[in-house]
CSV table of N, CA and C and ligand atoms in Angstrom, one decimal:
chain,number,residue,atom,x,y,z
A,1,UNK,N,130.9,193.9,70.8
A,1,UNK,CA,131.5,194.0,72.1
A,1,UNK,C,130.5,194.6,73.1
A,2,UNK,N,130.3,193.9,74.1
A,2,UNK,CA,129.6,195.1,75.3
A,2,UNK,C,130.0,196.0,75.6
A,3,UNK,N,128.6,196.6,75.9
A,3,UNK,CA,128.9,198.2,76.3
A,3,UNK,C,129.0,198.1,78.0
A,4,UNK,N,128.7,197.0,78.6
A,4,UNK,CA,128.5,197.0,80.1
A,4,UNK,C,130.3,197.1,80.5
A,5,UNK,N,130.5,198.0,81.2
A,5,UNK,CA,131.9,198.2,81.4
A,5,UNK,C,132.3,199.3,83.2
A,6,UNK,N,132.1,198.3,84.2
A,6,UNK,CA,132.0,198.5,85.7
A,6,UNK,C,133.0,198.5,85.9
A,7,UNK,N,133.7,199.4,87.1
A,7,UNK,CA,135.1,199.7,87.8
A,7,UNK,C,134.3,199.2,89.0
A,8,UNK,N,135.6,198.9,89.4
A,8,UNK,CA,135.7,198.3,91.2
A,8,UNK,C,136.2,199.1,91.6
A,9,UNK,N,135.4,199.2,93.1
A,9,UNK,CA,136.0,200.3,94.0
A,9,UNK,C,136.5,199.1,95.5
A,10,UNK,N,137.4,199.4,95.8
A,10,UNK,CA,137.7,199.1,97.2
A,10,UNK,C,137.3,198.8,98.1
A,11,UNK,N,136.9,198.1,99.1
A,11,UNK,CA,136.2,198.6,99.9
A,11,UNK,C,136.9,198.8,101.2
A,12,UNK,N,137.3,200.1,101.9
A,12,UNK,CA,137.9,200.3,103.0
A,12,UNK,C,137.3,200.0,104.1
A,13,UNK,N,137.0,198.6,104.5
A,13,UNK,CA,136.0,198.2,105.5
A,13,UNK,C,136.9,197.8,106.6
A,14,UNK,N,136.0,198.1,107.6
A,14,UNK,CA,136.8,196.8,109.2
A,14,UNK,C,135.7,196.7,109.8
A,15,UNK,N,135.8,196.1,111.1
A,15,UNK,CA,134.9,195.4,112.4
A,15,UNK,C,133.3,197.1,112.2
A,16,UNK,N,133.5,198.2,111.8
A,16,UNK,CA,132.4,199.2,111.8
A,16,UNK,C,131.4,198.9,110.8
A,17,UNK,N,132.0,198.7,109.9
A,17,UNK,CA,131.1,198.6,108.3
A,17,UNK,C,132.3,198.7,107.0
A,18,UNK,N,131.1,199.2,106.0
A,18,UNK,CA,132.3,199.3,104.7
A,18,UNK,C,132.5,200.7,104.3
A,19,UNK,N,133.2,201.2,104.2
A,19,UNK,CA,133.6,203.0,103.5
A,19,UNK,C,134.1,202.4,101.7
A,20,UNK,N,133.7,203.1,101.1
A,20,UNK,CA,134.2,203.8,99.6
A,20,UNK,C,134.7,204.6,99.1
A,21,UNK,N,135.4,205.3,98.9
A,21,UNK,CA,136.3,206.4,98.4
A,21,UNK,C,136.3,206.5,97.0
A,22,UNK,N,136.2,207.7,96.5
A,22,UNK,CA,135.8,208.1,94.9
A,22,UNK,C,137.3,209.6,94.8
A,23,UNK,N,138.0,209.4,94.7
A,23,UNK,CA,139.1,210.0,94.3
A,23,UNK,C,139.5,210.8,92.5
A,24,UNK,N,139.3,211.9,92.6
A,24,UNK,CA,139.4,212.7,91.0
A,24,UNK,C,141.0,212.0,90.4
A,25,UNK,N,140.9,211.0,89.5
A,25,UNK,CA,142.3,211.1,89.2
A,25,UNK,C,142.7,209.5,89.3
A,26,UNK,N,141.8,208.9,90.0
A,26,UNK,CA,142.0,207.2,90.7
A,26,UNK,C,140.7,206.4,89.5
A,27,UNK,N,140.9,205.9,89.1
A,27,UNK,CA,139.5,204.6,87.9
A,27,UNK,C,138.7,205.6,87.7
A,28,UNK,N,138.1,206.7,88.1
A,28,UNK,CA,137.2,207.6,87.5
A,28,UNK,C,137.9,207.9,85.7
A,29,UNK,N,137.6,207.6,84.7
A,29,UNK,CA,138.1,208.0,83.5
A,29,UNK,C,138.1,209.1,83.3
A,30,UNK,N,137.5,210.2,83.9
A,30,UNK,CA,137.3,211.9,83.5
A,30,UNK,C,137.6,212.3,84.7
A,31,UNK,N,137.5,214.0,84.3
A,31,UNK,CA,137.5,214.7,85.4
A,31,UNK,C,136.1,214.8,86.1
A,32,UNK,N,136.6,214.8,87.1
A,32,UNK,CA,134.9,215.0,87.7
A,32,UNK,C,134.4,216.2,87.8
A,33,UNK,N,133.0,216.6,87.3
A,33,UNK,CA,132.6,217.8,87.3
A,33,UNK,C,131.2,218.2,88.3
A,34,UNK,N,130.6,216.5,88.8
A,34,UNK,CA,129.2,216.5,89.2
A,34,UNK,C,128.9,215.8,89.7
A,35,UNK,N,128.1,215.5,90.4
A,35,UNK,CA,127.6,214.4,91.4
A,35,UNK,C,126.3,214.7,91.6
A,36,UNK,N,125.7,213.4,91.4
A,36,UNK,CA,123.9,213.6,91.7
A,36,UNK,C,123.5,212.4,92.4
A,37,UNK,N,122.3,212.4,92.7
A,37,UNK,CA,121.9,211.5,93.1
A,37,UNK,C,120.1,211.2,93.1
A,38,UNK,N,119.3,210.0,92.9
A,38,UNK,CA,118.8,209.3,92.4
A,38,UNK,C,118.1,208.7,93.7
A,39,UNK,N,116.9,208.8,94.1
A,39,UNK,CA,116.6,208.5,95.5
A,39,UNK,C,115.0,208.7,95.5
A,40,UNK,N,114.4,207.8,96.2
A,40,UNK,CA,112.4,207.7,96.3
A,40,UNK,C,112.0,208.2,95.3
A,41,UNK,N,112.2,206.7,94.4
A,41,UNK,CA,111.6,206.9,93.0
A,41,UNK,C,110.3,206.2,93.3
A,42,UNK,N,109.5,206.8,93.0
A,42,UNK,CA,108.1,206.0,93.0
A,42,UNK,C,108.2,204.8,92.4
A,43,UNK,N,107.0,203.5,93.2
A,43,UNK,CA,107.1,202.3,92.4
A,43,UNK,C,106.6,202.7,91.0
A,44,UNK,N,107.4,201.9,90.2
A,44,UNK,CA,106.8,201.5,88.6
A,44,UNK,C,107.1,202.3,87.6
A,45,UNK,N,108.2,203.7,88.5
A,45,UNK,CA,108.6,204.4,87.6
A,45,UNK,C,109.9,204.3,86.9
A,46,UNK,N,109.9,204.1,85.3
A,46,UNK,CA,111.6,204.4,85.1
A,46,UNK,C,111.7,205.6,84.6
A,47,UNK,N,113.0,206.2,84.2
A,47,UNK,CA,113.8,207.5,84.1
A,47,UNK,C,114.4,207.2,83.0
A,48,UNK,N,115.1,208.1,82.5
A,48,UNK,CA,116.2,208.2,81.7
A,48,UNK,C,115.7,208.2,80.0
A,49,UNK,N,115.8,207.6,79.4
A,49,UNK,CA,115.2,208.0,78.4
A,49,UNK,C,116.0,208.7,77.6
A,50,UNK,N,117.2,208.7,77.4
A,50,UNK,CA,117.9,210.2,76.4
A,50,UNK,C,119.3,209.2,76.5
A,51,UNK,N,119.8,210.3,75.5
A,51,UNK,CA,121.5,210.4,75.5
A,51,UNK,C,122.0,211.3,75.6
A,52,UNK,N,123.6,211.5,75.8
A,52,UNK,CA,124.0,212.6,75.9
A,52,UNK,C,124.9,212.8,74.8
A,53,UNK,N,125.7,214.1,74.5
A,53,UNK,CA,126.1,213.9,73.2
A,53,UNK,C,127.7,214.0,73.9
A,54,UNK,N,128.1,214.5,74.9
A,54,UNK,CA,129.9,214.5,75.0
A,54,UNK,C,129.4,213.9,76.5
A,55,UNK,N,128.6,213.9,77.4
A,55,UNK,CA,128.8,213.6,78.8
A,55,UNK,C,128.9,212.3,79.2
A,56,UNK,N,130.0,211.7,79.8
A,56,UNK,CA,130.4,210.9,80.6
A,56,UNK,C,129.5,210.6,81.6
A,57,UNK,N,129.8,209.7,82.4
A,57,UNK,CA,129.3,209.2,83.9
A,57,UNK,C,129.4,208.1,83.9
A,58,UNK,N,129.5,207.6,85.5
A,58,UNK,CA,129.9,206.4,86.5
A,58,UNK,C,129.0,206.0,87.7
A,59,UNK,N,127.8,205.3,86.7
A,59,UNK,CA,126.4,205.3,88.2
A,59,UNK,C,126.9,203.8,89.4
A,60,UNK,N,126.2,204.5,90.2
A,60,UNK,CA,126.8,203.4,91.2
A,60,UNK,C,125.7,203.4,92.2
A,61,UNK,N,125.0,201.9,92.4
A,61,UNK,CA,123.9,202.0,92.9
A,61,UNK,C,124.2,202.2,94.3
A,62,UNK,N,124.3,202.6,95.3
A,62,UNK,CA,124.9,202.8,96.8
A,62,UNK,C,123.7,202.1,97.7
A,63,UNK,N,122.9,202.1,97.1
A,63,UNK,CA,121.5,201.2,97.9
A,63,UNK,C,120.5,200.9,97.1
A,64,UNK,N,120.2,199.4,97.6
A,64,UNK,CA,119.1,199.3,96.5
A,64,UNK,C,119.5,198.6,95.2
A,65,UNK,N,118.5,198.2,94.4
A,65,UNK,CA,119.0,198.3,92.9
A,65,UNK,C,118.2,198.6,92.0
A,66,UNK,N,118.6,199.0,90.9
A,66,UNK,CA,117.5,199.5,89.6
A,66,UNK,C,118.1,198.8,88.2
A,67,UNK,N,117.5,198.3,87.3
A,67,UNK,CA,118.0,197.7,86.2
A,67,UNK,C,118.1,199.0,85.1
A,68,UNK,N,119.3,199.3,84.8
A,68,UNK,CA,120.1,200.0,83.7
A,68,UNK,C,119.9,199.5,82.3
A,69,UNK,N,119.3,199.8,81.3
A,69,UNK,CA,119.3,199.5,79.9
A,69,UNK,C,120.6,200.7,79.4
A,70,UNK,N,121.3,200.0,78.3
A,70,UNK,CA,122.3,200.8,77.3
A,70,UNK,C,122.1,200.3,76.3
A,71,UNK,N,122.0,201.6,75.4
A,71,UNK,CA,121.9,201.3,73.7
A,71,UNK,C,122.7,201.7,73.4
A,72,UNK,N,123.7,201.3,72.2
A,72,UNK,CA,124.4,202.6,71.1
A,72,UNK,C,123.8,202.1,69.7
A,73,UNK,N,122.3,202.2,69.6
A,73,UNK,CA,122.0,202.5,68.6
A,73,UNK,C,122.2,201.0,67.9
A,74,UNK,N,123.1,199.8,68.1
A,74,UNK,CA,123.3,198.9,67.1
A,74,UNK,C,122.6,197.7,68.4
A,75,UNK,N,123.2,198.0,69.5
A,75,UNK,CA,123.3,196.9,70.8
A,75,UNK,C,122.2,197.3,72.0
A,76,UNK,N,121.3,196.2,72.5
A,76,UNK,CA,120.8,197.2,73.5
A,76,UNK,C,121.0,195.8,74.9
A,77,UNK,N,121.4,196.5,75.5
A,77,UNK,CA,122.0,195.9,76.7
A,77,UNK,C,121.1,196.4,78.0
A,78,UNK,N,121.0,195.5,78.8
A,78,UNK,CA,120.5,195.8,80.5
A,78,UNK,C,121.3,194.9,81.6
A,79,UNK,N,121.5,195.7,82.9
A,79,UNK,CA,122.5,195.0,83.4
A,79,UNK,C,121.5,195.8,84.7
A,80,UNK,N,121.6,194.8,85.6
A,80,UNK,CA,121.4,195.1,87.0
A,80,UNK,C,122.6,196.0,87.8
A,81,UNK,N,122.0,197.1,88.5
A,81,UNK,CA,123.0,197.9,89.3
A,81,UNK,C,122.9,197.8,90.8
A,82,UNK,N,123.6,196.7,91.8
A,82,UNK,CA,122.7,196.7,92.8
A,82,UNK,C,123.8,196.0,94.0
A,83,UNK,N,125.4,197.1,93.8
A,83,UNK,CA,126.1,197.0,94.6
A,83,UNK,C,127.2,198.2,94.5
A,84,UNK,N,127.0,198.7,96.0
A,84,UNK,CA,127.9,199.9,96.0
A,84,UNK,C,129.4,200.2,95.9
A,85,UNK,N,129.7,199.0,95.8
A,85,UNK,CA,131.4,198.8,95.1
A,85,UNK,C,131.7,198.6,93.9
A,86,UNK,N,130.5,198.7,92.5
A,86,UNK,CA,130.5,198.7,90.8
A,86,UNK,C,130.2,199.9,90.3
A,87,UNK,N,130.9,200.6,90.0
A,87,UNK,CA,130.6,201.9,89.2
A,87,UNK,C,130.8,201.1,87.7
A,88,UNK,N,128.9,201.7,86.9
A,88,UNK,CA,129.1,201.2,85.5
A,88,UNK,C,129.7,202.6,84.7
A,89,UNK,N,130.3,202.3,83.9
A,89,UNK,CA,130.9,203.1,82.9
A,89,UNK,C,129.5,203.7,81.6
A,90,UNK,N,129.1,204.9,81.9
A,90,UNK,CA,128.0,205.4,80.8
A,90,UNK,C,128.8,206.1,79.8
A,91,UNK,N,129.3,205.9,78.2
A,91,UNK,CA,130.1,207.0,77.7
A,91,UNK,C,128.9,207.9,77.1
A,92,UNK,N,129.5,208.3,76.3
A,92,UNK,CA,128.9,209.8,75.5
A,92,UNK,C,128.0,208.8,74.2
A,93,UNK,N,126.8,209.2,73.9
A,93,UNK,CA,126.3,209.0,72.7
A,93,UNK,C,125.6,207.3,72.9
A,94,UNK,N,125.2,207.3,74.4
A,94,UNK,CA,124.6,205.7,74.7
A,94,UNK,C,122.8,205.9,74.9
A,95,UNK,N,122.0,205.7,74.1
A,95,UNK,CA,120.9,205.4,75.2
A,95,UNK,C,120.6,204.6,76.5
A,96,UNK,N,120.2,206.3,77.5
A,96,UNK,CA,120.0,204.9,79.0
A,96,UNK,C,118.5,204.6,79.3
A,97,UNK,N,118.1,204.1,79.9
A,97,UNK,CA,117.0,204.0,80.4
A,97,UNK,C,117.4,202.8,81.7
A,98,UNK,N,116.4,203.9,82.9
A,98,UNK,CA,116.7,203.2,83.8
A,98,UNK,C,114.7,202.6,84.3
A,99,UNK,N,114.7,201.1,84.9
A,99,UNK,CA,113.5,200.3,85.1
A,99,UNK,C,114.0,199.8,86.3
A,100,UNK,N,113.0,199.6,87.0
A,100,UNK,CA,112.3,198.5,88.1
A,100,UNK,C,113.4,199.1,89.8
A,101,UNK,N,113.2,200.4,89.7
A,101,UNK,CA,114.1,200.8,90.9
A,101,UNK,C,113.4,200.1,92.3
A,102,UNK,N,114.0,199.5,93.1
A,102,UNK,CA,113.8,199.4,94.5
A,102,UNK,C,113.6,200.6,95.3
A,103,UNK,N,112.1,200.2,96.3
A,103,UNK,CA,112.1,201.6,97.4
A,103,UNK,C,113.1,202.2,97.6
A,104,UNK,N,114.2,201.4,98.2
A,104,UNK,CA,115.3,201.9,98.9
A,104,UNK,C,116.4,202.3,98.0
A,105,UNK,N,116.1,202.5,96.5
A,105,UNK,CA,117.3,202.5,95.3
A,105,UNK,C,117.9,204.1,95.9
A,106,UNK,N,119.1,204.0,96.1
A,106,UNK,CA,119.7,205.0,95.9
A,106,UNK,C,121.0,205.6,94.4
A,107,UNK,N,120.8,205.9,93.5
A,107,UNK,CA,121.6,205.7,92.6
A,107,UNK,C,122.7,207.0,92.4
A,108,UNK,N,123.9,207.1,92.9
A,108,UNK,CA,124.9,208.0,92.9
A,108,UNK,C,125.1,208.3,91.6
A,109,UNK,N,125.6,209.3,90.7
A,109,UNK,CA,126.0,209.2,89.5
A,109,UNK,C,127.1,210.5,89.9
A,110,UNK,N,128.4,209.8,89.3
A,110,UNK,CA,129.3,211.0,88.8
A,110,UNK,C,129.4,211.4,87.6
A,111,UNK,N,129.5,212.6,87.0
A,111,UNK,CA,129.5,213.2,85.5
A,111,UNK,C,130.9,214.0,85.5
A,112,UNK,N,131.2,213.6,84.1
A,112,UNK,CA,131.9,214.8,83.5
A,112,UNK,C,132.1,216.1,83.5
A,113,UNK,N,130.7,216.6,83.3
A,113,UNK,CA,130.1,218.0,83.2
A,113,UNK,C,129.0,218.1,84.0
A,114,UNK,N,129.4,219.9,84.0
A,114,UNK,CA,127.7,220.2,84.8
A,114,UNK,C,126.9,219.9,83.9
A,115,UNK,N,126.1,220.4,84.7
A,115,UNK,CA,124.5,219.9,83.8
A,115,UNK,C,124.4,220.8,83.1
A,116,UNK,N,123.7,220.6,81.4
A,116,UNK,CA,123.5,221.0,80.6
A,116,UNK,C,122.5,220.6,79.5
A,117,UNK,N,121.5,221.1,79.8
A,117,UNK,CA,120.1,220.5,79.1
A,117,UNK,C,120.4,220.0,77.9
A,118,UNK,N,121.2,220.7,76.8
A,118,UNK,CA,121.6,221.1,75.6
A,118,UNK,C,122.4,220.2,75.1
A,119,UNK,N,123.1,219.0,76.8
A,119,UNK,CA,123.3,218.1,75.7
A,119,UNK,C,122.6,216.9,75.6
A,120,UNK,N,121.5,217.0,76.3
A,120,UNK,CA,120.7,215.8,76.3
A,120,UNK,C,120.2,215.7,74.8
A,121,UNK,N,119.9,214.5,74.7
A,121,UNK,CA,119.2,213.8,73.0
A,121,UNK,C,118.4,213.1,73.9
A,122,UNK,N,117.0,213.7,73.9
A,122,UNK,CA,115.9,213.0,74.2
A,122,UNK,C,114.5,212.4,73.6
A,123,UNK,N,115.0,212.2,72.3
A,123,UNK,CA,114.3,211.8,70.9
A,123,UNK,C,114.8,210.9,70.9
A,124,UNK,N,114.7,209.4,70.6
A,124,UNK,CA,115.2,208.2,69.7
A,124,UNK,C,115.6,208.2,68.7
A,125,UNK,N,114.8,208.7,68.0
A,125,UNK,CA,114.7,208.6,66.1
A,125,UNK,C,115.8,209.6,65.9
A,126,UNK,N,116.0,211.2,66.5
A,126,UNK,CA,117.2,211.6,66.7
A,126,UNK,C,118.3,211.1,67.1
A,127,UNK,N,118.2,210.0,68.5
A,127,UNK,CA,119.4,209.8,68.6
A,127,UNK,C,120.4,208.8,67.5
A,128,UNK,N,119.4,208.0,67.1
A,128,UNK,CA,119.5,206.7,65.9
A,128,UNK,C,119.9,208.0,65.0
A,129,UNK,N,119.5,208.8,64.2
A,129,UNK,CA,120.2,209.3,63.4
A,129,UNK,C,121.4,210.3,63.4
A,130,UNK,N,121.7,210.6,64.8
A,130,UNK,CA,122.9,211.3,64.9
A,130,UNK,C,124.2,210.0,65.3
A,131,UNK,N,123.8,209.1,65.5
A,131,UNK,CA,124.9,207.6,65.3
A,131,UNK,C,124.8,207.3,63.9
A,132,UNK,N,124.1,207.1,63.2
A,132,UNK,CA,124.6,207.0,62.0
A,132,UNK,C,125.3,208.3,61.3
A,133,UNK,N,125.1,208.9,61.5
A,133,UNK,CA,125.7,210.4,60.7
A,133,UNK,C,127.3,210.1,61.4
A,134,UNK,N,127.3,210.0,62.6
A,134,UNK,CA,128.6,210.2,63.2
A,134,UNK,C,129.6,208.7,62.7
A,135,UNK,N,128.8,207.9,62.3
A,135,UNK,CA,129.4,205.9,62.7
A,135,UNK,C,129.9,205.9,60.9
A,136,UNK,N,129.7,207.1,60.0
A,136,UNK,CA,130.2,207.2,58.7
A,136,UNK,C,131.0,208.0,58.6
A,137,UNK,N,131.5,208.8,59.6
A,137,UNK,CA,132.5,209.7,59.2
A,137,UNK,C,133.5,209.4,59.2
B,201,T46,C1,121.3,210.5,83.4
B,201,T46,C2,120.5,209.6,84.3
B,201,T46,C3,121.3,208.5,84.8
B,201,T46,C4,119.3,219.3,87.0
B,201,T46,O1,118.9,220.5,87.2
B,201,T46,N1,120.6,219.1,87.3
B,201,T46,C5,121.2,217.9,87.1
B,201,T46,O2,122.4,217.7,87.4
B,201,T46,C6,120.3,216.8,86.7
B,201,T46,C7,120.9,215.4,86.5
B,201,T46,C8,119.0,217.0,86.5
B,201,T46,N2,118.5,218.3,86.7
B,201,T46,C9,117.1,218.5,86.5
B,201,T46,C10,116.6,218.4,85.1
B,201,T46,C11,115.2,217.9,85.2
B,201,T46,O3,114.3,219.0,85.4
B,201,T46,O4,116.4,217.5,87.2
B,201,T46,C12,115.2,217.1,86.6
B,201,T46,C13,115.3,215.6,86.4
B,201,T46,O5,116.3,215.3,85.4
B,201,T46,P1,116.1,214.1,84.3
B,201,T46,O6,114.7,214.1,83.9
B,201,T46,O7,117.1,214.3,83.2
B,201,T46,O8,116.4,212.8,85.2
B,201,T46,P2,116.7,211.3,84.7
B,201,T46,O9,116.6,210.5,85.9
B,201,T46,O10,115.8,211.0,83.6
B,201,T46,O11,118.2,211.3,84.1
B,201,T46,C14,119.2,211.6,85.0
B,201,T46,C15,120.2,212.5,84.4
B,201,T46,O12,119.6,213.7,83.9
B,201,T46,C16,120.9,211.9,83.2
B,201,T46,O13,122.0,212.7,82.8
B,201,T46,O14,122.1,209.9,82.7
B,201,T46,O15,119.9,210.4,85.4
């Protein structure tokens, strides 16, 4: 089954432009704990690189686009992010890696939790073996 799994947001638009509304409690699956943002990434650079071990998130490209890779270790998936009304669904325990951001990429992300270095898995070979340990229990 895919891991690629986007919520639609609304778009509250008229004759001015388009508005989006991000509501604690409304398609967000968690509680919201954090909000970042992802902006003048130098060309040619990608990010991400890790997993997280309990942290959620819901990236939503608001400008721009950048190509999203998702692993869980068995599947490895990439899906373009490059409209501000798709929030993709990141769970706990995915490798991301994000490639090919646009000048103008702006990438929102809502989280679960604050930030916490401690839960990042930023080793591969670790992350591969803490899915198997966990995919036998
Ligand atoms: C993720 C992808 C999509 C903080 O101090 N607080 C924060 O909330 C975040 C997100 C980062 N930082 C610090 C930690 C590093 O010193 O900012 C620096 C850059 O973070 P990082 O190298 O982890 O950035 P990315 O773009 O590789 O990954 C980020 C998120 O960290 C990560 O959770 O899923 O965006």
């Amino acid at each position: 089954m895919s891991q690629i799994k986007f919520i639609d947001f609304q778009i509250l638009g008229d004759d001015r432009g388009s508005l989006v509304a991000i509501e604690q409690g409304k398609l967000i699956p968690f509680e919201i704990k954090r909000i970042y943002y992802l902006y003048h990434t130098s060309e040619g650079v990608s990010r991400g690189f890790h997993a997280h071990r309990d942290l959620k998130q819901v990236a939503i490209c608001v400008s721009g686009k950048c190509r999203m890779v998702l692993d869980n270790g068995t599947v490895r998936e990439d899906v373009w992010l490059d409209c501000p009304t798709k929030g993709l669904l990141i769970e706990s325990m995915v490798w991301r890696e994000m490639h090919d951001f646009s000048p103008d990429c702006v990438l929102l992300v809502i989280a679960s939790q604050p930030y916490d270095e401690s839960d990042y898995i930023r080793d591969y070979r670790e992350f591969l073996t803490i899915q198997k340990v966990e995919s036998v229990q």
